[in-house]
CSV table of C-alpha atoms and ligand atoms in Angstrom, one decimal:
chain,number,residue,atom,x,y,z
A,1,MET,CA,-91.9,22.0,-60.3
A,2,LEU,CA,-95.3,22.5,-58.8
A,3,MET,CA,-95.3,25.3,-56.2
A,4,LYS,CA,-98.4,25.4,-54.0
A,5,GLU,CA,-99.4,28.4,-51.9
A,6,ASN,CA,-100.8,28.5,-48.4
A,7,GLU,CA,-100.6,24.7,-48.0
A,8,PRO,CA,-101.8,23.6,-44.5
A,9,LEU,CA,-98.9,21.9,-42.7
A,10,ALA,CA,-100.8,20.1,-39.9
A,11,ARG,CA,-101.6,17.1,-42.2
A,12,TYR,CA,-97.8,16.6,-42.8
A,13,THR,CA,-97.0,16.3,-39.1
A,14,THR,CA,-97.6,13.5,-36.6
A,15,LEU,CA,-98.8,16.0,-34.1
A,16,GLU,CA,-101.4,17.2,-36.6
A,17,ILE,CA,-100.7,20.8,-35.6
A,18,GLY,CA,-99.6,23.9,-37.5
A,19,GLY,CA,-100.8,26.6,-39.9
A,20,PRO,CA,-100.0,26.9,-43.6
A,21,ALA,CA,-96.8,27.1,-45.5
A,22,ARG,CA,-96.7,30.3,-47.6
A,23,TRP,CA,-95.1,28.3,-50.4
A,24,PHE,CA,-94.8,24.5,-50.6
A,25,ALA,CA,-92.9,22.3,-53.1
A,26,GLN,CA,-92.1,18.6,-53.4
A,27,ALA,CA,-88.6,17.5,-54.3
A,28,ASP,CA,-88.5,14.1,-56.1
A,29,THR,CA,-85.0,14.5,-57.5
A,30,GLU,CA,-81.7,16.2,-56.6
A,31,ASP,CA,-82.4,18.7,-59.5
A,32,ASP,CA,-85.7,19.6,-57.8
A,33,VAL,CA,-83.8,20.3,-54.5
A,34,ALA,CA,-81.3,22.6,-56.4
A,35,GLU,CA,-84.2,24.3,-58.3
A,36,ALA,CA,-86.5,24.9,-55.3
A,37,THR,CA,-83.7,26.2,-53.1
A,38,ALA,CA,-82.6,28.6,-55.9
A,39,TRP,CA,-86.1,29.9,-56.2
A,40,ALA,CA,-86.2,30.6,-52.4
A,41,ARG,CA,-82.8,32.3,-52.5
A,42,GLU,CA,-83.6,34.5,-55.5
A,43,ARG,CA,-86.6,35.8,-53.6
A,44,GLY,CA,-85.0,36.0,-50.2
A,45,VAL,CA,-87.6,33.6,-48.8
A,46,PRO,CA,-86.7,31.4,-45.8
A,47,LEU,CA,-86.6,27.7,-46.4
A,48,PHE,CA,-87.8,24.8,-44.2
A,49,VAL,CA,-87.0,21.2,-45.2
A,50,LEU,CA,-89.8,18.8,-44.3
A,51,GLY,CA,-89.4,15.0,-44.1
A,52,GLY,CA,-92.0,12.8,-42.5
A,53,GLY,CA,-93.0,15.6,-40.0
A,54,SER,CA,-92.6,13.3,-37.0
A,55,ASN,CA,-90.3,15.5,-35.0
A,56,LEU,CA,-91.9,18.9,-35.5
A,57,LEU,CA,-94.0,21.5,-33.7
A,58,VAL,CA,-95.3,23.9,-36.4
A,59,ALA,CA,-96.6,27.3,-35.2
A,60,ASP,CA,-100.3,28.1,-35.5
A,61,ALA,CA,-99.5,30.9,-37.9
A,62,GLY,CA,-97.6,28.4,-40.1
A,63,PHE,CA,-94.3,29.1,-41.9
A,64,GLU,CA,-93.8,32.3,-43.9
A,65,GLY,CA,-91.4,30.8,-46.4
A,66,LEU,CA,-90.9,27.8,-48.7
A,67,THR,CA,-91.4,24.4,-47.2
A,68,LEU,CA,-89.6,21.8,-49.3
A,69,HIS,CA,-91.0,18.3,-48.9
A,70,VAL,CA,-88.2,15.8,-49.6
A,71,GLN,CA,-89.6,12.8,-51.4
A,72,LEU,CA,-86.6,11.4,-53.3
A,73,ARG,CA,-86.9,7.6,-53.6
A,74,GLY,CA,-84.6,4.7,-54.3
A,75,ILE,CA,-82.4,2.1,-52.6
A,76,ASP,CA,-79.2,0.6,-54.0
A,77,VAL,CA,-77.3,-2.2,-52.3
A,78,GLU,CA,-73.7,-3.2,-52.8
A,79,ALA,CA,-71.1,-5.2,-51.0
A,80,ASP,CA,-67.9,-3.6,-49.7
A,81,ASP,CA,-64.5,-5.3,-49.6
A,82,ALA,CA,-65.1,-6.7,-46.1
A,83,GLY,CA,-68.4,-8.4,-47.2
A,84,ASN,CA,-70.7,-5.8,-45.5
A,85,CYS,CA,-73.8,-4.5,-47.3
A,86,ILE,CA,-73.8,-0.8,-48.1
A,87,TYR,CA,-77.4,0.5,-48.5
A,88,ARG,CA,-77.5,3.8,-50.4
A,89,VAL,CA,-80.9,5.2,-49.6
A,90,ALA,CA,-82.7,8.2,-51.0
A,91,ALA,CA,-83.8,10.7,-48.3
A,92,GLY,CA,-87.5,10.5,-48.9
A,93,GLU,CA,-87.7,6.7,-48.3
A,94,ASP,CA,-89.9,5.7,-45.4
A,95,TRP,CA,-87.6,4.8,-42.5
A,96,ASP,CA,-89.5,1.9,-41.0
A,97,ALA,CA,-90.1,0.3,-44.4
A,98,PHE,CA,-86.4,0.5,-45.0
A,99,VAL,CA,-85.6,-1.1,-41.7
A,100,GLU,CA,-88.0,-3.9,-42.5
A,101,ARG,CA,-86.2,-4.5,-45.8
A,102,THR,CA,-82.8,-4.8,-44.0
A,103,VAL,CA,-84.0,-7.3,-41.5
A,104,THR,CA,-85.7,-9.3,-44.2
A,105,ASP,CA,-82.4,-9.2,-46.1
A,106,GLY,CA,-80.7,-10.6,-43.0
A,107,CYS,CA,-78.6,-7.6,-42.4
A,108,ALA,CA,-77.9,-6.5,-38.8
A,109,GLY,CA,-77.5,-3.0,-37.5
A,110,LEU,CA,-80.9,-1.2,-37.6
A,111,GLU,CA,-83.2,-3.8,-36.2
A,112,CYS,CA,-83.7,-1.9,-32.9
A,113,LEU,CA,-84.7,1.2,-34.8
A,114,ALA,CA,-87.8,-0.5,-36.2
A,115,GLY,CA,-91.1,1.4,-35.8
A,116,ILE,CA,-89.6,4.9,-35.7
A,117,PRO,CA,-91.7,7.2,-38.0
A,118,GLY,CA,-90.3,9.6,-40.5
A,119,THR,CA,-87.9,9.5,-43.5
A,120,VAL,CA,-84.4,8.2,-44.1
A,121,GLY,CA,-83.2,11.9,-44.5
A,122,GLY,CA,-84.4,12.7,-41.1
A,123,THR,CA,-82.4,10.1,-39.3
A,124,PRO,CA,-78.9,11.7,-39.4
A,125,VAL,CA,-80.3,15.0,-38.3
A,126,GLN,CA,-80.8,14.1,-34.7
A,127,ASN,CA,-78.9,10.8,-34.8
A,128,VAL,CA,-82.0,8.7,-34.3
A,129,GLY,CA,-81.7,6.1,-31.6
A,130,ALA,CA,-83.7,3.6,-29.6
A,131,TYR,CA,-83.2,0.3,-27.7
A,132,GLY,CA,-79.5,0.3,-27.8
A,133,GLN,CA,-78.8,1.4,-31.4
A,134,GLU,CA,-78.4,4.7,-33.1
A,135,VAL,CA,-77.9,5.5,-36.8
A,136,ALA,CA,-74.4,6.9,-36.1
A,137,SER,CA,-73.1,3.3,-35.7
A,138,SER,CA,-74.3,2.3,-39.2
A,139,ILE,CA,-74.0,5.5,-41.3
A,140,VAL,CA,-70.9,5.7,-43.5
A,141,GLN,CA,-71.8,8.7,-45.6
A,142,VAL,CA,-74.5,11.4,-45.9
A,143,ARG,CA,-75.0,13.2,-49.2
A,144,ALA,CA,-76.6,16.7,-49.0
A,145,PHE,CA,-77.1,19.9,-50.9
A,146,ASP,CA,-75.2,22.7,-49.3
A,147,LEU,CA,-77.3,25.9,-49.4
A,148,GLU,CA,-74.2,28.1,-48.9
A,149,GLN,CA,-71.9,26.6,-51.5
A,150,ARG,CA,-74.9,25.8,-53.8
A,151,ALA,CA,-73.4,22.3,-54.4
A,152,PHE,CA,-73.8,18.7,-53.4
A,153,VAL,CA,-71.4,17.6,-50.7
A,154,GLU,CA,-70.7,14.3,-49.0
A,155,PHE,CA,-69.8,13.8,-45.3
A,156,THR,CA,-68.2,10.8,-43.7
A,157,LYS,CA,-69.7,9.6,-40.5
A,158,GLU,CA,-66.9,11.4,-38.6
A,159,GLU,CA,-67.7,14.6,-40.4
A,160,CYS,CA,-71.3,14.4,-39.3
A,161,GLY,CA,-70.4,15.1,-35.7
A,162,PHE,CA,-72.8,12.6,-34.2
A,163,ALA,CA,-73.6,12.6,-30.5
A,164,TYR,CA,-76.7,11.9,-28.4
A,165,ARG,CA,-79.6,13.4,-30.5
A,166,ARG,CA,-77.0,15.6,-32.2
A,167,SER,CA,-75.2,16.1,-35.5
A,168,ARG,CA,-73.8,18.9,-37.5
A,169,PHE,CA,-77.3,19.1,-39.2
A,170,ASN,CA,-79.1,20.2,-36.0
A,171,THR,CA,-76.4,22.3,-34.2
A,172,GLU,CA,-74.2,25.1,-35.6
A,173,GLU,CA,-75.1,24.3,-39.2
A,174,ARG,CA,-78.8,23.8,-38.7
A,175,GLY,CA,-80.7,24.6,-41.9
A,176,ARG,CA,-77.6,24.7,-44.1
A,177,TYR,CA,-78.0,21.3,-45.8
A,178,VAL,CA,-80.8,19.4,-47.5
A,179,VAL,CA,-80.0,15.7,-47.1
A,180,THR,CA,-80.6,13.7,-50.3
A,181,ARG,CA,-79.1,10.3,-49.6
A,182,VAL,CA,-77.8,8.4,-46.6
A,183,ASP,CA,-75.5,5.3,-46.9
A,184,TYR,CA,-75.6,2.7,-44.1
A,185,ARG,CA,-73.1,-0.2,-43.6
A,186,LEU,CA,-74.9,-3.3,-42.3
A,187,THR,CA,-73.7,-6.8,-41.5
A,188,PRO,CA,-75.1,-9.7,-43.4
A,189,GLY,CA,-75.9,-12.6,-41.1
A,190,GLY,CA,-74.9,-10.5,-38.1
A,191,ALA,CA,-76.4,-11.2,-34.6
A,192,PRO,CA,-79.3,-8.9,-33.5
A,193,THR,CA,-78.8,-6.4,-30.6
A,194,VAL,CA,-80.9,-7.3,-27.6
A,195,ARG,CA,-79.5,-5.1,-24.9
A,196,TYR,CA,-82.5,-3.3,-23.3
A,197,ALA,CA,-84.6,-5.0,-20.5
A,198,ASP,CA,-87.9,-4.2,-22.2
A,199,LEU,CA,-86.7,-6.0,-25.3
A,200,GLN,CA,-85.3,-8.9,-23.4
A,201,ARG,CA,-88.6,-9.4,-21.7
A,202,ALA,CA,-90.5,-9.2,-25.0
A,203,LEU,CA,-88.2,-11.9,-26.4
A,204,ALA,CA,-88.2,-14.1,-23.3
A,205,GLU,CA,-90.0,-16.9,-25.1
A,206,THR,CA,-87.6,-16.6,-28.2
A,207,PRO,CA,-84.2,-18.0,-27.1
A,208,GLU,CA,-82.4,-17.3,-30.4
A,209,PRO,CA,-84.3,-14.4,-32.0
A,210,THR,CA,-83.7,-13.5,-35.6
A,211,LEU,CA,-83.4,-9.9,-36.8
A,212,ILE,CA,-87.0,-10.1,-37.9
A,213,ASP,CA,-88.1,-11.3,-34.4
A,214,VAL,CA,-86.2,-8.4,-32.8
A,215,ALA,CA,-87.7,-5.8,-35.1
A,216,ALA,CA,-91.2,-7.2,-34.4
A,217,ALA,CA,-90.5,-7.2,-30.7
A,218,VAL,CA,-89.3,-3.6,-30.8
A,219,ARG,CA,-92.5,-2.6,-32.6
A,220,GLN,CA,-94.6,-4.5,-30.0
A,221,VAL,CA,-92.8,-2.7,-27.1
A,222,ARG,CA,-93.2,0.6,-28.9
A,223,ARG,CA,-96.9,0.0,-29.5
A,224,ALA,CA,-97.5,-0.6,-25.8
A,225,LYS,CA,-95.8,2.8,-25.1
A,226,GLY,CA,-97.7,4.7,-27.8
A,227,MET,CA,-94.4,5.1,-29.6
A,228,LEU,CA,-95.6,3.4,-32.8
A,229,LEU,CA,-98.0,5.2,-35.2
A,230,VAL,CA,-101.2,3.1,-34.9
A,231,GLU,CA,-104.4,4.2,-36.7
A,232,GLY,CA,-106.9,5.3,-34.0
A,233,ASP,CA,-104.5,5.4,-31.1
A,234,ALA,CA,-104.8,8.9,-29.7
A,235,ASP,CA,-101.6,8.5,-27.7
A,236,CYS,CA,-99.5,8.5,-30.9
A,237,ARG,CA,-100.7,11.9,-32.0
A,238,SER,CA,-97.3,13.1,-30.8
A,239,ALA,CA,-93.8,13.9,-31.9
A,240,GLY,CA,-92.4,11.0,-29.9
A,241,SER,CA,-90.3,12.0,-26.9
A,242,PHE,CA,-91.0,15.7,-26.3
A,243,PHE,CA,-87.8,16.2,-24.2
A,244,LYS,CA,-84.3,14.8,-24.5
A,245,ASN,CA,-83.0,12.8,-21.5
A,246,PRO,CA,-80.9,15.4,-19.7
A,247,VAL,CA,-77.1,14.8,-19.2
A,248,ILE,CA,-76.1,15.9,-15.7
A,249,SER,CA,-72.9,15.9,-13.7
A,250,GLU,CA,-72.2,13.2,-11.1
A,251,ASP,CA,-72.3,15.9,-8.4
A,252,GLN,CA,-75.8,17.0,-9.5
A,253,TYR,CA,-76.9,13.4,-9.6
A,254,GLU,CA,-75.7,12.8,-6.1
A,255,LYS,CA,-77.5,16.0,-4.9
A,256,ILE,CA,-80.8,14.8,-6.4
A,257,ALA,CA,-80.3,11.3,-5.0
A,258,ALA,CA,-79.6,12.7,-1.5
A,259,SER,CA,-82.5,15.2,-1.4
A,260,HIS,CA,-85.2,13.2,-3.3
A,261,ALA,CA,-84.7,9.6,-4.5
A,262,ALA,CA,-82.0,8.1,-6.7
A,263,PRO,CA,-83.1,8.5,-10.4
A,264,PRO,CA,-82.4,5.7,-12.8
A,265,ARG,CA,-79.1,6.4,-14.6
A,266,PHE,CA,-77.4,5.5,-17.9
A,267,PRO,CA,-73.9,6.2,-19.3
A,268,ALA,CA,-73.9,9.5,-21.0
A,269,GLY,CA,-71.4,8.5,-23.7
A,270,PRO,CA,-67.8,9.3,-24.2
A,271,GLU,CA,-68.5,12.9,-25.5
A,272,HIS,CA,-69.9,13.7,-22.0
A,273,GLY,CA,-67.1,12.4,-19.7
A,274,GLY,CA,-68.0,12.5,-16.0
A,275,CYS,CA,-71.7,12.9,-16.6
A,276,VAL,CA,-74.7,10.6,-16.5
A,277,LYS,CA,-78.0,10.5,-18.5
A,278,VAL,CA,-81.2,10.4,-16.5
A,279,PRO,CA,-84.6,9.7,-17.9
A,280,ALA,CA,-86.6,12.9,-18.4
A,281,ALA,CA,-89.8,10.7,-17.9
A,282,TRP,CA,-88.8,10.0,-14.3
A,283,LEU,CA,-88.0,13.6,-13.6
A,284,ILE,CA,-91.4,14.7,-15.1
A,285,GLU,CA,-93.4,12.1,-13.1
A,286,GLN,CA,-91.6,13.1,-9.9
A,287,ALA,CA,-92.4,16.8,-10.6
A,288,GLY,CA,-96.1,16.0,-10.6
A,289,PHE,CA,-97.0,15.3,-14.2
A,290,GLY,CA,-98.3,11.7,-14.6
A,291,LYS,CA,-99.4,9.7,-17.6
A,292,GLY,CA,-102.7,10.8,-19.0
A,293,CYS,CA,-102.5,14.3,-17.5
A,294,ALA,CA,-104.6,16.8,-19.5
A,295,ALA,CA,-104.2,20.5,-20.1
A,296,GLY,CA,-107.0,21.6,-22.4
A,297,HIS,CA,-106.5,20.0,-25.8
A,298,ALA,CA,-102.9,19.2,-25.0
A,299,GLY,CA,-101.8,16.4,-22.7
A,300,ILE,CA,-99.4,13.7,-21.7
A,301,SER,CA,-99.8,10.3,-23.3
A,302,SER,CA,-101.5,7.7,-21.1
A,303,LYS,CA,-98.8,5.2,-22.1
A,304,HIS,CA,-95.6,7.3,-21.8
A,305,THR,CA,-94.8,10.4,-19.7
A,306,LEU,CA,-92.3,11.6,-22.2
A,307,ALA,CA,-94.8,12.0,-25.1
A,308,LEU,CA,-96.8,15.2,-25.1
A,309,ILE,CA,-99.9,14.6,-27.2
A,310,ASN,CA,-102.5,16.5,-29.2
A,311,ARG,CA,-105.7,15.3,-27.5
A,312,GLY,CA,-107.7,16.7,-30.5
A,313,ASN,CA,-107.7,20.2,-31.9
A,314,ALA,CA,-104.7,21.3,-29.8
A,315,THR,CA,-102.9,24.4,-30.9
A,316,ALA,CA,-99.1,24.8,-31.0
A,317,ALA,CA,-99.5,27.5,-28.3
A,318,GLU,CA,-101.2,25.0,-26.0
A,319,MET,CA,-98.5,22.4,-26.6
A,320,LEU,CA,-95.8,24.9,-25.8
A,321,ALA,CA,-97.6,26.1,-22.7
A,322,LEU,CA,-97.8,22.6,-21.4
A,323,ALA,CA,-94.1,21.9,-22.3
A,324,GLU,CA,-93.1,25.1,-20.4
A,325,ARG,CA,-95.2,24.1,-17.3
A,326,VAL,CA,-93.6,20.6,-17.3
A,327,SER,CA,-90.0,21.9,-17.7
A,328,ALA,CA,-90.5,24.7,-15.1
A,329,ALA,CA,-91.8,22.1,-12.6
A,330,VAL,CA,-88.7,19.8,-13.3
A,331,ASP,CA,-86.4,22.8,-12.9
A,332,ALA,CA,-88.0,23.9,-9.7
A,333,ARG,CA,-87.8,20.5,-8.1
A,334,PHE,CA,-84.4,19.2,-9.4
A,335,GLY,CA,-82.6,22.2,-10.9
A,336,VAL,CA,-82.5,20.4,-14.2
A,337,ARG,CA,-83.4,22.3,-17.4
A,338,LEU,CA,-85.2,20.0,-19.9
A,339,GLU,CA,-84.4,20.5,-23.6
A,340,MET,CA,-87.2,20.1,-26.1
A,341,GLU,CA,-86.6,17.4,-28.8
A,342,PRO,CA,-89.0,18.4,-31.6
A,343,VAL,CA,-87.9,21.1,-34.0
A,344,ARG,CA,-90.0,24.3,-33.7
A,345,VAL,CA,-91.0,25.7,-37.1
A,346,GLY,CA,-92.4,29.2,-37.7
A,347,PHE,CA,-91.9,30.5,-34.2
A,348,GLU,CA,-89.2,33.1,-35.0
B,401,FAD,C1,-94.4,8.0,-32.2
B,401,FAD,C2,-93.0,8.6,-32.4
B,401,FAD,C3,-91.9,7.8,-31.9
B,401,FAD,C4,-90.6,8.3,-32.1
B,401,FAD,N1,-89.6,7.6,-31.6
B,401,FAD,C5,-88.3,8.0,-31.8
B,401,FAD,C6,-87.2,7.2,-31.3
B,401,FAD,O1,-87.4,6.2,-30.7
B,401,FAD,N2,-86.0,7.7,-31.5
B,401,FAD,C7,-85.7,8.9,-32.1
B,401,FAD,O2,-84.6,9.3,-32.2
B,401,FAD,N3,-86.7,9.7,-32.6
B,401,FAD,C8,-88.0,9.2,-32.5
B,401,FAD,N4,-89.1,10.0,-32.9
B,401,FAD,C9,-88.8,11.3,-33.6
B,401,FAD,C10,-88.7,11.2,-35.2
B,401,FAD,O3,-89.5,10.1,-35.6
B,401,FAD,C11,-87.3,11.1,-35.7
B,401,FAD,O4,-86.6,12.2,-35.2
B,401,FAD,C12,-87.3,11.1,-37.2
B,401,FAD,O5,-86.0,10.8,-37.7
B,401,FAD,C13,-87.7,12.5,-37.9
B,401,FAD,O6,-87.7,12.3,-39.3
B,401,FAD,P1,-88.7,13.0,-40.2
B,401,FAD,O7,-88.4,12.6,-41.6
B,401,FAD,O8,-90.1,12.9,-39.7
B,401,FAD,O9,-88.2,14.6,-40.0
B,401,FAD,P2,-89.2,15.9,-39.8
B,401,FAD,O10,-90.0,15.7,-38.5
B,401,FAD,O11,-89.9,16.2,-41.0
B,401,FAD,O12,-88.0,17.0,-39.5
B,401,FAD,C14,-87.3,17.0,-38.3
B,401,FAD,C15,-86.0,17.8,-38.6
B,401,FAD,O13,-85.2,17.2,-39.5
B,401,FAD,C16,-85.0,18.1,-40.7
B,401,FAD,N5,-85.0,17.2,-41.9
B,401,FAD,C17,-85.9,16.2,-42.2
B,401,FAD,N6,-85.6,15.7,-43.4
B,401,FAD,C18,-84.5,16.4,-43.8
B,401,FAD,C19,-83.6,16.3,-45.0
B,401,FAD,N7,-83.9,15.4,-46.0
B,401,FAD,N8,-82.6,17.1,-45.1
B,401,FAD,C20,-82.3,18.0,-44.1
B,401,FAD,N9,-83.0,18.1,-43.0
B,401,FAD,C21,-84.1,17.3,-42.8
B,401,FAD,C22,-86.1,19.0,-40.6
B,401,FAD,O14,-85.8,20.2,-41.3
B,401,FAD,C23,-86.3,19.2,-39.1
B,401,FAD,O15,-85.3,20.1,-38.7
B,401,FAD,C24,-90.4,9.5,-32.8
B,401,FAD,C25,-91.5,10.3,-33.3
B,401,FAD,C26,-92.8,9.8,-33.1
B,401,FAD,C27,-94.0,10.6,-33.6
């Protein structure tokens, strides 16, 4: 396997920020994954697994270890006993291209997740979600290389521990597994999900939208928010949402509503009983950071308050400084701590 040295990482990330990887290898097969990770282990070198780089903030000094770029390809489809389609998808496949294939095949379940950048292998890590769907609802199994056991393992959906932007892959066991394949169960001929108001508005002229229509409408809505990677659109030089939507108690919600104004609210999900989810974008705007706000080379997207952007030649330090200013302002005004969504690489 080809091992590069001092490979600049900025070009592999949607933020276009980050110094070099001390070592860099590309995995095209499961054997490559086993071989590269053994190489790192024998030398006591830390490992970072890179997918599409769309949820990363890489340090200006880069990563003093081995970056393994997961590029495994291939999609197999089979029917299960109930007539559903099981898509077995290699981790390096492009996510949006895969979603497009499923809607073209007439299979429901992922149509609202169109336009999200990155790889298939990245989707179970933070349980990717948008416009009323998340991958946890479709995933049946995740295959991965376990760096501790030095063996391939398979997890059922239940074993993945999915919750809002969480899974076993980004919590206690972060960094332990290299995902090599994800299996999704989709419904042939199933009805599309059109739950979100933005999506309903975009489809107002389409009374009976197909899955293809819904995926196209999702991309259109995302484009208007700078949440679709579009060549030449400076607002999408981002990592998508920079903060998770905070989950707060009903008490805290009532206090904010009484002392300021009532924030919009959404159900927080069964794993957060008695709590509500509030939009981080609303809190950030109320705390004084509007769309298009600039801080040197870093800034906030002119289309979406939740996306911190590289305005050109921004450093990771500038991005973090802005993120810290934003979260300190939200904390001071509402007593809510925002949690960063992108993964920080090379900061330890
Ligand atoms: C414009 C834009 C819009 C976005 N919109 C959304 C959205 O609507 N919803 C949403 O949930 N996210 C969104 N994101 C975030 C991002 O696209 C997703 O989190 C995506 O799934 C990340 O995948 P990736 O392959 O790019 O992972 P990377 O950014 O390369 O890595 C992210 C994390 O996943 C790990 N990882 C990646 N691949 C593997 C693997 N094969 N095995 C083990 N670990 C792995 C990495 O080590 C790292 O910890 C958006 C990002 C951008 C730039």
